[in-house]
Structure formats: C-alpha cells, structure tokens
Coordinates of C-alpha atoms in Angstrom, one line a residue:
M1 CA 29.3 29.8 275.7
S2 CA 32.4 29.3 277.6
R3 CA 32.9 32.0 280.9
P4 CA 36.4 33.1 279.1
R5 CA 34.9 34.2 276.0
L6 CA 31.8 36.0 278.1
S7 CA 34.4 37.5 280.0
R8 CA 36.2 38.8 277.4
L9 CA 33.0 40.1 275.4
I10 CA 32.3 41.9 278.6
S11 CA 35.8 43.6 278.2
A12 CA 34.9 44.8 275.0
C13 CA 31.5 46.8 276.0
A14 CA 33.7 48.2 278.7
V15 CA 36.4 49.2 276.2
I16 CA 33.8 50.3 273.7
S17 CA 32.0 52.6 276.6
A18 CA 35.3 54.2 276.7
L19 CA 35.9 54.5 272.9
T20 CA 32.4 56.1 272.9
A21 CA 32.7 58.5 275.8
P22 CA 34.2 62.3 275.0
L23 CA 37.6 61.4 273.7
T24 CA 40.8 63.7 274.1
I25 CA 44.1 62.4 272.0
S26 CA 47.2 63.8 272.6
L27 CA 50.1 63.6 269.4
P28 CA 53.8 64.3 269.0
A29 CA 54.3 67.9 267.6
A30 CA 55.8 66.3 265.1
A31 CA 52.7 64.1 263.8
H32 CA 51.0 66.8 262.9
D33 CA 50.8 70.0 263.1
S34 CA 47.3 71.9 264.1
G35 CA 45.3 71.3 261.0
L36 CA 45.9 74.3 259.5
G37 CA 47.5 74.6 256.4
H38 CA 48.5 70.5 256.4
S39 CA 48.2 69.3 252.8
G40 CA 49.1 65.4 253.4
L41 CA 46.0 64.4 255.4
G42 CA 44.5 61.6 253.4
H43 CA 45.6 58.6 255.5
S44 CA 44.1 55.4 255.2
A45 CA 41.9 53.9 257.6
S46 CA 40.8 49.9 257.2
G47 CA 37.5 48.9 258.5
S48 CA 38.8 45.4 259.4
H49 CA 40.8 44.0 262.6
S50 CA 42.6 41.2 263.3
G51 CA 42.1 38.4 265.1
S52 CA 41.1 34.8 264.3
R53 CA 37.2 35.0 264.8
E54 CA 35.0 35.5 261.9
K55 CA 33.8 38.6 260.3
E56 CA 31.2 39.7 258.2
P57 CA 31.3 43.4 256.4
D58 CA 28.6 45.1 257.1
T59 CA 26.1 47.4 254.9
G60 CA 28.1 50.2 255.6
K61 CA 31.7 51.5 256.0
F62 CA 32.2 49.1 259.6
T63 CA 32.9 45.3 260.3
V64 CA 30.6 43.5 262.5
D65 CA 32.1 40.6 264.7
K66 CA 29.4 37.2 264.2
A67 CA 30.4 35.9 267.6
E68 CA 29.6 39.1 269.1
A69 CA 26.1 39.5 267.5
A70 CA 25.3 35.9 268.4
V71 CA 26.2 36.8 271.8
L72 CA 24.7 40.6 272.3
G73 CA 22.6 40.5 269.4
Q74 CA 23.0 42.5 266.0
E75 CA 22.2 46.0 266.9
H76 CA 24.8 45.7 270.1
A77 CA 27.8 44.0 268.4
E78 CA 27.1 46.8 265.8
T79 CA 27.2 49.7 268.2
H80 CA 30.7 47.7 268.5
A81 CA 32.1 47.9 265.2
R82 CA 30.5 51.5 264.3
A83 CA 33.0 52.8 267.9
R84 CA 36.1 50.6 266.3
M85 CA 35.3 53.0 263.1
R86 CA 35.1 55.9 265.0
A87 CA 37.9 55.3 266.8
E88 CA 40.1 54.5 263.6
D89 CA 39.0 57.6 262.2
L90 CA 39.9 59.5 265.2
G91 CA 43.4 58.1 265.1
D92 CA 43.6 59.8 261.0
Y93 CA 42.0 63.5 262.2
P94 CA 42.6 63.8 266.0
Q95 CA 40.0 65.5 268.3
P96 CA 42.8 68.1 268.4
M97 CA 43.7 68.7 265.2
R98 CA 39.6 69.7 265.0
T99 CA 39.8 72.0 267.7
G100 CA 42.6 73.8 266.5
R101 CA 41.5 74.1 263.2
L102 CA 38.0 76.0 264.6
E103 CA 39.8 78.0 266.6
S104 CA 42.4 79.2 264.1
L105 CA 39.3 80.3 262.1
T106 CA 37.2 81.5 264.7
K107 CA 40.7 83.9 265.1
S108 CA 41.0 84.8 261.1
Q109 CA 37.3 85.5 261.3
A110 CA 37.7 88.5 263.9
T111 CA 41.0 89.5 262.4
H112 CA 39.4 89.8 259.1
N113 CA 35.9 91.1 260.3
A114 CA 37.2 93.6 262.0
K115 CA 37.7 96.1 259.2
F116 CA 34.0 95.8 258.3
S117 CA 31.1 98.5 260.0
A118 CA 28.3 96.4 260.4
R119 CA 25.9 98.7 259.6
E120 CA 27.2 98.9 256.2
Y121 CA 28.5 95.3 255.5
G122 CA 26.3 93.6 258.7
A123 CA 27.8 91.1 260.8
F124 CA 28.0 87.6 262.0
K125 CA 27.1 87.3 265.3
E126 CA 26.3 83.3 265.9
Y127 CA 28.2 80.3 265.7
F128 CA 26.6 77.0 267.4
P129 CA 26.1 73.0 267.1
S130 CA 23.6 71.7 265.7
P131 CA 22.7 67.7 265.2
D132 CA 22.6 67.8 261.8
F133 CA 24.6 68.3 258.5
G134 CA 21.9 70.5 256.7
V135 CA 22.7 69.1 253.2
H136 CA 19.1 70.2 252.9
V137 CA 16.7 73.1 254.3
A138 CA 13.8 74.6 254.2
Q139 CA 12.4 77.7 256.0
L140 CA 8.9 75.9 257.1
P141 CA 6.5 78.6 257.6
T142 CA 5.8 77.9 261.7
G143 CA 8.9 79.8 261.5
K144 CA 11.1 76.4 262.2
V145 CA 13.5 75.5 260.2
L146 CA 13.8 71.7 258.6
L147 CA 17.3 70.3 258.5
F148 CA 17.7 66.7 257.0
S149 CA 20.9 64.9 255.9
F150 CA 22.2 61.1 256.0
E151 CA 23.8 59.1 259.2
R152 CA 27.4 59.6 258.8
V153 CA 29.3 56.1 257.7
E154 CA 32.9 58.0 258.6
T155 CA 34.0 60.8 260.7
N156 CA 37.0 61.8 259.0
P157 CA 36.4 64.7 256.9
T158 CA 39.0 63.4 254.1
K159 CA 36.9 60.9 253.5
E160 CA 33.8 60.1 252.2
T161 CA 31.3 60.9 255.1
A162 CA 27.9 60.0 253.4
P163 CA 26.2 56.2 253.0
T164 CA 26.5 57.1 248.6
Q165 CA 28.0 53.9 248.6
V166 CA 26.4 51.9 251.0
V167 CA 23.8 49.3 250.1
G168 CA 21.5 48.3 253.4
K169 CA 20.2 49.7 257.0
A170 CA 22.9 52.0 257.2
N171 CA 22.4 54.0 253.8
A172 CA 19.6 56.1 256.5
G173 CA 18.1 59.2 256.1
R174 CA 17.5 61.7 259.7
A175 CA 16.1 65.2 259.9
Y176 CA 15.4 67.9 262.6
L177 CA 13.8 71.1 263.2
W178 CA 15.6 74.3 264.3
D179 CA 13.3 76.3 266.4
P180 CA 15.2 79.8 266.8
A181 CA 12.5 80.7 269.5
K182 CA 14.0 79.0 271.1
G183 CA 18.1 79.8 270.8
S184 CA 21.1 77.6 269.9
G185 CA 21.1 74.5 272.8
E186 CA 20.0 71.6 272.1
D187 CA 17.0 71.8 273.2
A188 CA 16.1 74.2 270.2
F189 CA 16.0 71.2 268.4
K190 CA 14.2 68.1 267.8
K191 CA 14.4 64.8 266.1
V192 CA 11.7 64.3 263.2
T193 CA 13.0 61.2 261.7
P194 CA 11.4 60.3 257.9
P195 CA 9.3 56.8 257.6
T196 CA 10.9 53.9 258.0
I197 CA 11.1 51.8 255.1
N198 CA 12.4 48.8 253.4
M199 CA 14.4 49.9 250.2
P200 CA 14.1 48.1 246.7
D201 CA 18.2 47.0 247.7
G202 CA 18.0 42.9 248.4
K203 CA 18.8 44.0 251.9
N204 CA 15.4 43.6 253.0
E205 CA 16.6 46.1 256.4
A206 CA 14.1 49.0 257.3
R207 CA 15.8 52.0 257.7
P208 CA 14.8 55.6 257.8
A209 CA 14.3 56.6 254.0
P210 CA 17.3 57.8 252.8
F211 CA 15.7 61.0 250.9
F212 CA 19.4 63.2 251.5
C213 CA 20.1 64.2 247.8
A214 CA 16.7 64.9 246.7
G215 CA 15.2 67.5 245.4
H216 CA 12.1 69.3 247.2
A217 CA 9.5 72.0 246.7
F218 CA 6.5 73.6 248.7
L219 CA 2.8 73.2 248.6
P220 CA 0.5 75.7 248.4
N221 CA -0.9 74.4 252.1
G222 CA 3.0 74.6 253.8
M223 CA 3.9 71.7 253.4
L224 CA 7.4 70.6 252.1
G225 CA 7.4 68.0 249.0
V226 CA 10.2 65.7 248.6
F227 CA 11.7 63.8 246.1
G228 CA 14.1 60.7 245.2
G229 CA 16.8 60.3 247.4
N230 CA 19.7 57.4 247.5
L231 CA 19.2 53.7 246.6
G232 CA 23.0 52.6 247.6
G233 CA 25.5 52.5 244.8
N234 CA 26.5 53.0 242.2
H235 CA 28.0 56.1 243.1
G236 CA 24.8 57.5 243.8
S237 CA 22.1 55.3 242.7
G238 CA 18.1 56.9 242.7
A239 CA 15.2 56.3 244.7
K240 CA 11.9 56.5 243.8
L241 CA 11.1 57.8 247.0
S242 CA 8.0 60.5 247.3
L243 CA 7.6 62.2 250.8
V244 CA 5.6 65.2 252.4
F245 CA 6.6 67.0 255.6
D246 CA 3.6 68.9 257.3
P247 CA 5.3 71.4 259.3
W248 CA 1.8 71.8 261.5
T249 CA 2.0 68.4 263.0
E250 CA 6.2 68.4 262.4
S251 CA 5.7 64.8 261.0
W252 CA 6.4 63.0 257.7
S253 CA 4.0 61.2 255.3
L254 CA 5.1 58.1 252.4
N255 CA 3.2 58.5 249.2
E256 CA 3.4 56.4 245.6
Q257 CA 6.6 55.9 244.3
M258 CA 7.7 58.0 241.6
S259 CA 8.0 55.7 238.1
V260 CA 11.7 56.0 238.2
G261 CA 14.5 57.1 240.7
R262 CA 16.3 60.3 241.3
W263 CA 19.6 60.8 242.7
Y264 CA 20.2 64.9 242.6
P265 CA 16.8 65.9 240.9
S266 CA 15.0 69.4 241.1
A267 CA 11.4 70.1 241.9
V268 CA 9.3 73.4 241.2
T269 CA 5.7 74.5 242.1
G270 CA 3.8 76.1 239.4
P271 CA 0.7 78.2 239.0
D272 CA -1.2 75.2 239.8
G273 CA 0.3 74.2 243.0
R274 CA 1.7 71.1 241.4
I275 CA 5.2 70.7 241.7
L276 CA 7.2 69.7 238.5
I277 CA 10.1 67.3 239.4
M278 CA 13.0 67.0 236.6
S279 CA 16.3 65.2 236.3
G280 CA 18.3 63.4 238.6
Q281 CA 20.6 59.8 238.4
S282 CA 18.1 56.5 237.8
E283 CA 18.2 53.6 239.7
L284 CA 20.6 52.3 237.6
G285 CA 23.4 54.7 239.0
W286 CA 25.4 57.2 237.8
G287 CA 25.9 58.4 234.1
T288 CA 22.0 57.7 234.1
P289 CA 20.1 60.9 234.1
T290 CA 16.1 60.5 233.4
P291 CA 14.2 62.6 231.4
I292 CA 11.2 61.7 232.4
V293 CA 9.8 64.7 233.9
E294 CA 6.7 63.6 236.8
R295 CA 4.1 65.9 238.7
F296 CA 3.0 65.8 242.2
P297 CA 0.2 65.5 242.8
A298 CA -0.9 63.8 240.0
L299 CA -3.9 65.7 237.8
N300 CA -6.4 63.5 238.8
H301 CA -5.8 64.3 242.0
P302 CA -6.5 67.8 244.0
V303 CA -3.7 70.1 245.1
P304 CA -3.6 70.2 249.3
T305 CA -4.6 73.4 250.1
T306 CA -5.5 73.5 253.9
K307 CA -3.3 72.8 256.9
T308 CA -5.7 69.5 257.5
D309 CA -5.0 68.0 253.6
V310 CA -2.6 65.5 253.9
P311 CA -1.2 64.2 250.9
R312 CA -0.9 60.6 251.7
N313 CA -0.5 57.5 248.9
V314 CA -1.0 60.2 246.3
P315 CA 0.4 59.4 243.2
V316 CA 2.8 61.3 240.6
D317 CA 1.7 61.3 237.3
V318 CA 4.3 61.4 234.0
F319 CA 4.4 65.3 232.2
K320 CA 4.2 64.8 228.2
A321 CA 7.3 66.8 227.6
D322 CA 10.4 65.2 228.5
A323 CA 13.3 67.1 230.3
P324 CA 17.0 65.5 228.8
F325 CA 19.3 67.8 231.2
K326 CA 22.9 65.8 230.9
H327 CA 23.7 67.2 234.4
D328 CA 22.0 67.5 237.7
Y329 CA 20.5 69.6 239.7
P330 CA 18.9 72.6 237.1
H331 CA 17.8 75.7 238.2
L332 CA 14.0 75.4 237.6
F333 CA 11.8 78.8 238.3
S334 CA 8.3 79.4 237.3
L335 CA 8.3 83.3 236.3
R336 CA 5.3 86.2 236.1
D337 CA 3.9 84.5 232.3
G338 CA 3.0 81.2 234.0
M339 CA 6.2 79.1 232.0
I340 CA 8.7 77.4 234.0
Y341 CA 12.3 78.2 233.1
G342 CA 14.7 75.0 233.1
L343 CA 18.2 76.2 233.0
G344 CA 20.9 73.7 233.0
R345 CA 24.0 73.7 233.8
D346 CA 24.9 72.8 230.7
H347 CA 25.4 76.3 228.2
D348 CA 23.1 74.6 225.2
Q349 CA 20.4 72.9 228.1
Q350 CA 18.1 75.9 228.5
W351 CA 14.8 75.4 228.4
L352 CA 11.0 76.3 228.9
F353 CA 8.7 74.2 230.1
D354 CA 4.3 75.4 229.5
P355 CA 3.0 73.3 232.7
V356 CA -0.4 73.8 230.9
A357 CA 0.2 72.4 227.4
E358 CA 2.6 69.9 229.0
T359 CA 5.5 71.3 225.9
R360 CA 9.4 72.0 225.7
T361 CA 10.7 74.4 223.5
N362 CA 14.3 76.0 223.5
L363 CA 15.6 79.3 224.8
A364 CA 18.7 80.4 224.0
A365 CA 22.1 78.7 225.2
R366 CA 23.6 81.0 227.8
P367 CA 26.5 83.4 226.6
D368 CA 29.5 81.5 228.6
K369 CA 29.6 78.1 226.5
F370 CA 30.8 76.2 229.1
M371 CA 29.5 74.0 231.7
R372 CA 28.4 75.6 235.2
N373 CA 29.1 72.8 238.0
Y374 CA 27.1 73.7 241.5
G375 CA 26.6 77.6 241.2
S376 CA 23.3 79.9 241.9
A377 CA 20.9 81.6 240.3
V378 CA 17.9 83.4 241.8
P379 CA 14.7 85.3 240.2
L380 CA 15.6 88.6 240.0
P381 CA 12.9 91.3 242.2
A382 CA 10.6 93.0 239.8
G383 CA 8.0 94.8 241.4
F384 CA 4.2 93.9 241.6
K385 CA 3.8 91.2 239.0
G386 CA 6.3 89.1 240.2
P387 CA 9.7 88.1 238.6
N388 CA 10.3 88.1 234.8
S389 CA 14.3 87.4 234.7
V390 CA 16.6 85.0 236.4
L391 CA 20.3 85.7 237.2
V392 CA 23.1 82.6 236.9
L393 CA 25.8 83.1 238.6
G394 CA 28.3 80.5 239.9
G395 CA 29.2 77.4 239.5
N396 CA 32.5 78.3 238.0
R397 CA 36.0 78.9 239.4
D398 CA 37.4 80.0 236.4
D399 CA 34.6 83.1 235.5
P400 CA 33.3 86.0 237.7
N401 CA 30.7 87.5 235.6
T402 CA 26.9 87.0 236.3
Y403 CA 24.3 86.4 233.2
Q404 CA 20.8 87.3 233.3
L405 CA 18.1 85.8 231.1
A406 CA 15.2 88.3 230.4
G407 CA 12.8 88.0 227.6
G408 CA 14.3 85.0 226.0
K409 CA 17.6 86.7 226.0
W410 CA 20.5 86.4 227.8
K411 CA 23.3 89.5 229.0
T412 CA 26.3 89.2 230.7
K413 CA 25.7 91.5 233.5
E414 CA 28.2 92.6 236.4
A415 CA 31.0 90.5 237.6
R416 CA 32.1 89.2 241.1
A417 CA 35.0 89.4 242.5
F418 CA 36.3 86.2 242.1
G419 CA 34.8 82.8 240.7
R420 CA 33.8 80.6 242.6
T421 CA 31.4 77.0 243.1
Q422 CA 29.0 75.6 245.6
D423 CA 27.7 79.3 246.9
D424 CA 24.8 79.9 248.0
T425 CA 23.1 83.4 246.9
L426 CA 19.9 84.8 248.7
I427 CA 16.9 87.9 248.0
L428 CA 16.8 89.6 250.6
P429 CA 13.8 91.6 251.8
D430 CA 15.2 95.0 250.5
G431 CA 15.4 93.2 247.6
N432 CA 19.6 93.2 247.4
L433 CA 21.5 89.8 247.1
L434 CA 23.9 88.2 249.8
T435 CA 26.1 85.0 248.6
V436 CA 27.5 83.1 251.4
N437 CA 29.4 79.8 251.3
G438 CA 31.6 78.6 248.1
A439 CA 34.7 77.0 247.3
Y440 CA 36.8 75.9 244.0
D441 CA 35.6 72.7 243.0
I442 CA 33.2 69.9 244.3
R443 CA 35.0 69.0 248.0
D444 CA 38.1 71.2 246.9
Y445 CA 38.5 74.9 249.1
G446 CA 41.5 75.7 246.8
N447 CA 44.4 73.0 248.3
G448 CA 43.5 69.8 246.5
Q449 CA 40.2 67.2 247.1
Y450 CA 39.7 66.3 250.2
N451 CA 41.7 68.8 251.8
P452 CA 39.4 70.7 254.5
N453 CA 42.2 73.9 254.5
A454 CA 40.2 76.6 252.4
D455 CA 41.1 79.8 251.2
L456 CA 39.7 82.9 252.8
K457 CA 38.5 84.3 250.1
Y458 CA 35.7 81.5 250.2
R459 CA 34.4 82.4 253.1
Q460 CA 34.0 85.8 252.5
T461 CA 29.9 86.8 251.7
E462 CA 29.8 89.2 248.7
M463 CA 26.8 91.6 248.9
R464 CA 24.8 92.8 245.0
D465 CA 22.9 96.3 245.4
E466 CA 19.8 97.3 243.3
G467 CA 22.0 98.8 240.8
G468 CA 23.5 95.4 240.3
D469 CA 27.5 96.2 242.2
W470 CA 28.7 93.5 243.9
K471 CA 31.0 94.3 247.0
L472 CA 33.1 91.8 249.3
G473 CA 31.9 91.6 253.4
P474 CA 32.7 90.0 256.4
A475 CA 34.1 86.6 256.2
Q476 CA 31.9 83.7 257.7
R477 CA 33.4 81.4 260.7
L478 CA 33.5 78.3 258.4
P479 CA 34.4 77.7 254.7
R480 CA 31.2 76.0 253.5
G481 CA 31.4 74.2 250.1
Y482 CA 29.5 70.9 248.4
H483 CA 26.3 70.8 250.3
S484 CA 26.0 74.2 251.8
N485 CA 22.8 75.9 252.5
A486 CA 21.5 79.2 253.7
V487 CA 18.2 80.4 254.2
V488 CA 16.6 83.9 255.5
L489 CA 14.8 83.7 258.5
P490 CA 11.3 85.5 259.6
D491 CA 13.4 88.2 261.2
G492 CA 15.6 89.1 258.3
R493 CA 18.8 87.1 259.7
I494 CA 20.7 84.7 257.2
M495 CA 21.3 81.1 258.6
V496 CA 24.2 79.8 257.2
T497 CA 25.0 75.6 256.9
G498 CA 25.8 72.7 255.5
D499 CA 29.3 70.9 254.3
E500 CA 29.4 68.3 255.9
A501 CA 33.3 67.7 255.6
Q502 CA 33.6 70.7 256.8
Q503 CA 31.7 70.6 260.1
I504 CA 33.0 67.4 261.3
A505 CA 36.1 69.1 260.4
N506 CA 35.9 71.8 262.7
D507 CA 34.1 69.9 265.2
P508 CA 34.6 70.7 268.8
D509 CA 33.4 67.4 270.1
I510 CA 33.6 64.6 267.2
S511 CA 32.2 62.1 269.7
D512 CA 28.8 63.8 270.6
D513 CA 25.9 64.0 268.5
M514 CA 26.2 67.5 267.6
D515 CA 28.0 67.0 264.2
G516 CA 26.7 70.0 262.3
S517 CA 26.8 73.6 263.1
I518 CA 25.3 76.6 262.1
E519 CA 26.1 80.3 261.7
I520 CA 23.5 83.4 261.7
Y521 CA 24.6 86.5 260.1
E522 CA 23.3 89.9 260.6
P523 CA 22.3 92.2 257.1
A524 CA 23.4 95.7 257.4
Y525 CA 19.9 96.4 257.6
L526 CA 19.8 95.2 261.1
H527 CA 22.5 97.7 262.3
N528 CA 20.7 100.9 260.9
G529 CA 18.1 102.0 263.7
E530 CA 14.4 99.9 265.0
R531 CA 12.8 97.7 263.0
P532 CA 9.0 99.2 261.6
D533 CA 6.4 96.6 264.1
L534 CA 4.2 94.5 262.0
T535 CA 1.6 93.0 265.0
A536 CA -1.3 91.1 262.6
V537 CA -2.1 89.6 259.1
P538 CA -4.6 88.1 258.1
R539 CA -4.6 84.2 258.9
R540 CA -7.3 82.8 256.3
T541 CA -5.8 82.5 252.7
L542 CA -6.2 85.6 250.6
G543 CA -7.2 86.4 247.1
Y544 CA -5.0 87.2 244.2
D545 CA -5.8 91.1 243.5
S546 CA -7.7 91.3 246.8
R547 CA -7.1 94.0 249.3
F548 CA -6.6 93.1 253.1
R549 CA -5.6 94.7 256.3
V550 CA -2.5 93.9 258.5
L551 CA -1.1 95.6 261.8
T552 CA 1.0 98.1 262.7
S553 CA 1.6 101.4 265.4
A554 CA 3.4 102.9 263.0
P555 CA 2.0 102.9 259.6
E556 CA 2.9 106.5 258.4
D557 CA 6.9 104.7 258.6
V558 CA 6.3 102.3 256.8
K559 CA 7.8 102.7 253.2
R560 CA 7.6 99.5 251.6
A561 CA 5.5 96.2 252.1
V562 CA 7.1 93.0 250.8
L563 CA 6.9 89.4 250.2
L564 CA 9.9 87.0 250.4
A565 CA 9.1 83.4 249.5
P566 CA 10.5 80.9 251.9
T567 CA 13.0 79.2 251.1
T568 CA 14.2 75.4 250.7
A569 CA 17.4 74.4 249.0
T570 CA 20.3 72.2 248.7
H571 CA 23.2 71.8 246.3
S572 CA 23.4 75.6 245.4
V573 CA 20.0 75.0 243.9
N574 CA 17.0 77.4 245.6
F575 CA 13.9 76.0 244.4
S576 CA 11.5 78.0 245.8
Q577 CA 12.7 81.8 245.8
R578 CA 11.2 85.1 245.2
H579 CA 10.0 88.5 245.6
L580 CA 7.3 91.4 245.4
E581 CA 6.9 94.0 246.5
V582 CA 3.0 94.5 247.7
R583 CA 1.0 98.0 247.0
I584 CA 0.1 100.4 249.9
K585 CA -3.9 100.8 249.1
S586 CA -4.0 103.1 252.1
R587 CA -2.4 103.9 255.9
G588 CA -4.1 104.6 259.1
D589 CA -5.7 104.1 262.5
G590 CA -3.0 101.4 263.0
A591 CA -2.9 99.5 260.0
L592 CA -2.4 99.5 256.5
E593 CA -4.3 98.4 253.9
L594 CA -2.5 96.2 251.2
Q595 CA -3.5 94.5 247.9
A596 CA -2.2 91.0 247.5
P597 CA -0.4 89.9 244.2
P598 CA -2.2 89.5 240.9
S599 CA -2.3 85.9 240.0
A600 CA -1.0 82.5 240.8
E601 CA 1.5 83.3 237.8
A602 CA 2.6 86.4 239.9
A603 CA 3.2 84.4 242.8
P604 CA 2.5 80.7 242.9
P605 CA -0.2 79.6 246.0
G606 CA 1.3 79.0 249.4
Y607 CA 3.0 81.3 252.3
Y608 CA 5.2 83.9 252.1
M609 CA 6.4 85.9 254.7
L610 CA 5.8 89.2 254.7
F611 CA 7.9 92.2 255.5
L612 CA 7.6 95.8 256.1
L613 CA 10.3 98.1 255.7
N614 CA 10.9 102.1 256.9
E615 CA 12.9 104.3 254.7
E616 CA 16.1 103.3 255.9
G617 CA 15.4 99.7 254.5
V618 CA 15.1 98.1 257.6
P619 CA 12.9 95.3 257.9
S620 CA 9.5 94.4 260.3
T621 CA 9.7 90.9 261.7
A622 CA 8.0 88.7 259.1
K623 CA 4.7 87.0 259.3
F624 CA 3.5 84.2 257.1
V625 CA 0.4 85.3 255.0
S626 CA -1.0 83.3 252.2
F627 CA -2.5 83.2 248.8
G628 CA -4.5 80.9 246.8
P629 CA -6.0 78.7 245.4
P630 CA -5.7 80.2 242.2
A631 CA -8.6 79.9 239.8
A632 CA -8.9 76.8 238.1
R633 CA -8.0 76.2 234.8

C-alpha cells in the first residue's frame, strides 16, 4: 500500500474516534425547535458516501469501504461504517433535540404529578439509563430482571431501529441482567449475550442469536424458555430458535430448532409444566402466520424441575390441534380448569385448548366485533383456587371498554378513561390492576407515524380497584408505546421500560452504550405505613395443598398472604401473570402456617413471589417459593 493511502486511513481512524466520542451539536434556532411538538422530523439519511473508491453494502444499514476492510480488517472497517451512519443520524436528530425533549418531559411530568397524592395514587420515584431497550422482560426468581432485544441499526427515532429487514450478522440479539439490589448505575447491569449462531440466511455469518420478537414462558425450575425470533428480511421472517435462560448460572443454552419459524409468537406454561407455543409469522415472512402448535419439552422428555436440570439440545414436538390465528401474539392463559385459553386479536378467534386431549374448541366471539391491536389481557384474581376469568382491555384507541370472559361468556365491563394501544396492565400484590404505557397506534403517539411527540394522556397511569372502577393517576416521564414493558418487582415497586424509539429520542447521550431507560413507580401501598416483614420461607419445592411455615416478626399483623407469578412480557402480552390468595391456617411464635395452592391447575408448577399484606394493604418484600412437580397424569 502507498504511504499516502495509509496516511489517509490513519487520519480516518482519528476522525472515527472523534465521531464515536461524546458529541455535542449546536444548530441555528431556525433549524429545529427543541424537538417538542415538531412534526416534520422525517428527514432522509442515506447510508452511502461520495467518493470514487468501490463500496459494498453490508448486511446492515451501513456501507463498508472495501479499501478500509483490506487494510484495517473487516471488523475495524465496520466500526468506521457504523460511526459514519451514527454521525449521519445525529445530523438528522441531533443531541440537543434529545436533551431538550427529555428536559421538557421531566418538567411536564413534575407539573402534572404535583396534584396527585402519593398515599392515594402512588408516585414515580426514579428514572435512570439502561444498556438495553427492554423489548422483552422477565422477572427472574433470583430477584434480577432479564432484558433482551436487538443491536440497533439506527440512532434516529424517526426510522426503524431494529434490524428486522437485515439479513446477516447485523441482525443480532443482546441481553442484560439488571440487579435492583445494586441500584441504578452501570454496575447494576450485566451483559448475558445469547449463543452465537449461524442463521440459515445464506450469509454464513455468526452473530448472537436474533431472538427479538420471540415468545417466552417459565419452566418449573425457574428457567425461561424463549422461542422464535427474527430470521431477517420479508418484513419479519420467523426464526426457528429455541433457547433457555438459566437464572441460577446466568447463562443461555440452545435447544433443537422448532419445526417452523416464528416471528411474534405466544407461549404459556400449562399445569404439566410444559410450554405451548402458538402463532407467529413463518420463515417465509410477513403474511404467513403458522397454525402449528408446538410443545417444549417434547412429551418424550422430562419436564425440568430442579436448578441443575438445564435443557440443552431438547426438542419440541407438535401438538395435535392447530391454532390458526390470523394475527400474532394472541393472549394465552392457563386457568383453574386446566385449559389453555387462546384469545386472539380478532373478535371471532377465541379458542379453548385442552393440553391433555390436545384438542381445540370454539369460545364465544368477543362482543366488540373488531380487531384489537396490541393491548393487554389479565387473568383476574379469584381467591385461593386460581383465576377463572380474563379481562381484555386496550388495543383500540377508540374503545375504552374492558371485556371479561368468564364461564365461556363475555361481558362488557367498566371502561377506562380513554382507549389506548400498546398498554401494559399488571396485577399488583393487593389484587388491584395498574395500567402503564400506551399510544395512539403502532409507532403513533397521537401526532403521526414515527413522530416521537406524544399526547400527555398516553403517559398517564390508570388504576382499577377491587370493585372494577378505574381512575387516572400520575404520568410517567417517557411516553412508551410499541415494545413497552413493565414488571412488578419483589419489593412491590413497578419497573417500567421499553419502546426503543422513545428511549433513543430522549437519550441524554446517544454516543454511549446506555441507550435504554428504566422508570420506577411506587404504588400507593408503599406510601401508607410500614411493611410487614417476611423473614424466611422454605427453600424446598412445596407440594400442592400442603402446609408450610414462613417466618415473620409480627404474625398477628398479617391480614393476607398472596402469591404473584413473576412476569415475562413483550408487545403488551404478559405470558405469566397470576394472583392467588394463600390460606393462613395458624399464626404464632414468629411464624405463619400457610396452605399451598390446591393443584397445578390452580398454580402451574414453578416459582411465585409470596407477599404478606397488613390491614392497610401494604405488602412485605416478597420471597420466592416454588410449587410442584404436578402429579403424573
């Protein structure tokens, strides 16, 4: 290579280093406003660069210079290409705009929330950066939270951030653990990269498994099964991936592929501890939903029940009945009768699956008579025997009504203040419901597609009491719609995250690796006096209908004991929510004697958060207990 050429490449490295350093851009006042209320943000940004040297498009949305790759190596050249892409994106959506948006949202949140009493409505208390977008979340039985999504291909929130259309190694997944015990700094997060694999996309390029937009559910041993993901191209092609995350060793394992690709599938754990997997676009791309139902592990493999029983190279098998959902991410619930309820987005696609007989039968059509797009559904608390009804809500901006399915019949129930899509509704320890997040439509917050400016109402929480009445509450800082998420933490707080577009639109430093954010909401019960304490619970797996002792310093102050299943959720679909009362059989000597749920139908085998509540409804910090295995059928 000539010395002038080498000199230019060295200079290029210096330029790239400058581009990847923290960047501050000043724009004339006339160029943009603060980014609040500005609707014309859809500028174009080409991935190409001028010059006479030959260029070759990479599998992502950036261009690799062949000459750079020949001298510096492919990986170094890709770093240059990504930095050029990031610089172009920053030109379209500069850092001052992001900073100004976040400052404005912070101020409007404080102004709005000043009128809400924390004792009655709760309060948002923390907001801090995260290294992941949180497209998928899971509250693990270790107390840590798993977040996973994708490596971004854009930093401009008015463009598609995910590598949905990417074929090749830029189509990659990522995952992190957040440890609430370590607080909110960078040290509280640990990267737990999924297995590196070659996808069957013809590229032969290894990358961390692109498992974003998968379905997931817990196994009885506390491990998380993850199924499907993004093959790349065709507006969302399904991957055949089947993985398990082990919270005890904080590592991933790869299992045998599914028989069909799935992009946007649903998954649910049944009374036998096996996971049923339904729906999702096939490997052929958007518009090819699969009716095939699969089961993990396959019937000829045992269900993993211990911490050391890690599924590796375990197959799925095909369930006898099909599930021809027309739209993806149907809501799946295992109710107290042992049946699996598949509640589709289309009003007339409501089905009942028998996990033993492997049959499907029709349920009554939902009375709203239209398709609900990305809204919540919750199995309503119903005492000691487990849930026997489901409340469907959200998913339509024009319909604030909620709909309850019980005994095979639908009833129109109390309406919320307004319709919203992309909402996340959680069951709290006291049995009340909390809605966070929401939008006008997919990637539309009330001001048009790919415009991150949102109507304030979509930032408002909404709460449902035991009587079914709803009331609006304080506002979260960020509007969060598509890919938003929330979980109940063991200490009773609510973690709110997700929506990559909003997170990068309000990123205080887009040049660093903390491109997500987390908000913490404290429900009203945390502002109404001291908690009861829960000192110790059994470490062994508890049998159904058995009695067990837990330690507490003031057993006479405990009014209720409840079980709350840890949440794993994505795309407004919560695959695991469940709330059960636990019978208090006796109290005294610093202990309570409790009675376990009656059966695996009441509480599918696995880990649950046990809360003790006092007369005021204030919960203890939970401890995890496990139930099962179920009796052989």
